[in-house]
Coordinates of C-alpha atoms in Angstrom, one line a residue:
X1 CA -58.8 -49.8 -46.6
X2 CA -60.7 -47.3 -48.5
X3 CA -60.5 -45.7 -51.9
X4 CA -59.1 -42.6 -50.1
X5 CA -57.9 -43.1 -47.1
X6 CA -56.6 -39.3 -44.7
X7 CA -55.0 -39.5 -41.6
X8 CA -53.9 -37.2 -39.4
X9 CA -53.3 -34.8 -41.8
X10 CA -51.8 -31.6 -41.4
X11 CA -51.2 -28.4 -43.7
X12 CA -48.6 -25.1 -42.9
X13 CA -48.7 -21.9 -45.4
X14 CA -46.6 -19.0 -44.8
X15 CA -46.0 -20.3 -40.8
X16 CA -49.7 -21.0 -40.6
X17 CA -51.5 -24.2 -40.1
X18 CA -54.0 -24.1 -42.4
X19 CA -55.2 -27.7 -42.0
X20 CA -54.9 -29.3 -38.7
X21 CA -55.4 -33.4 -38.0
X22 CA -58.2 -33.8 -40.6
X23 CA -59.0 -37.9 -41.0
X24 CA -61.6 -39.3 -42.7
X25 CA -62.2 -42.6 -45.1
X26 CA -64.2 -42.4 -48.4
X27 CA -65.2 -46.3 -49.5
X28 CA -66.0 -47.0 -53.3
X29 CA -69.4 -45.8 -53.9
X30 CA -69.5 -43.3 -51.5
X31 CA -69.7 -39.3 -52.3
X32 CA -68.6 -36.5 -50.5
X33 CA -68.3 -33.0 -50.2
X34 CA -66.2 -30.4 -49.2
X35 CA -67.7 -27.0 -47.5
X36 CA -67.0 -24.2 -45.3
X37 CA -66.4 -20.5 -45.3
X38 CA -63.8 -18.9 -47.3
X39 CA -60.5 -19.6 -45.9
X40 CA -61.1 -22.7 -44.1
X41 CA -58.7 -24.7 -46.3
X42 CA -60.9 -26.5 -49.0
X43 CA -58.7 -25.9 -51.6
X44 CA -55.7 -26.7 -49.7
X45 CA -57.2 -30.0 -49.1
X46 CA -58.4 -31.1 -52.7
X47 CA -54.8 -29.7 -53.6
X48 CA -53.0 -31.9 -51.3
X49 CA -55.0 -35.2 -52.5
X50 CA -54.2 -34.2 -56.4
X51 CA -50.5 -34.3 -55.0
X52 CA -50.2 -30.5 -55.9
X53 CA -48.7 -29.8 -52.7
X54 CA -47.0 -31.3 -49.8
X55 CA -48.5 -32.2 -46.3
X56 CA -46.7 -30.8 -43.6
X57 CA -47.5 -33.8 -41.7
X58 CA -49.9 -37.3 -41.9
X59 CA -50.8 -39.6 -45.0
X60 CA -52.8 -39.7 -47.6
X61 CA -53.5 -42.8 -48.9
X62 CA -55.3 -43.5 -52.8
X63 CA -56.2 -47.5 -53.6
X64 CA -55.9 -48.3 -56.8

């Protein structure tokens, strides 16, 4: 298990899916980045790991 573990992680706003099945492991030591256009849901996504919002479907898991 990883530091942060996502799986199958899903995110609706106002009816819309904004993140759809997003998975990915980051191990200790390892860093990351989040890009894409505007819109694409990169906010969404660091707002869903802080626990600011609610998935609409999958896990997210934080060791430690």
């Amino acid at each position: 298990m990883g530091l942060l573990e996502i799986k199958n992680l899903f995110f609706k706003a106002d009816k819309q899916f904004i993140l759809n099945d997003i998975n990915f492991v980051l191990e200790e030591g390892e860093i990351i980045s989040v890009i894409g256009p505007s819109g694409a849901g990169k906010s969404s996504l660091l707002r869903l790991i802080a626990g600011l919002n609610v998935p609409y479907k999958g896990e997210i898991n934080l060791s430690g």
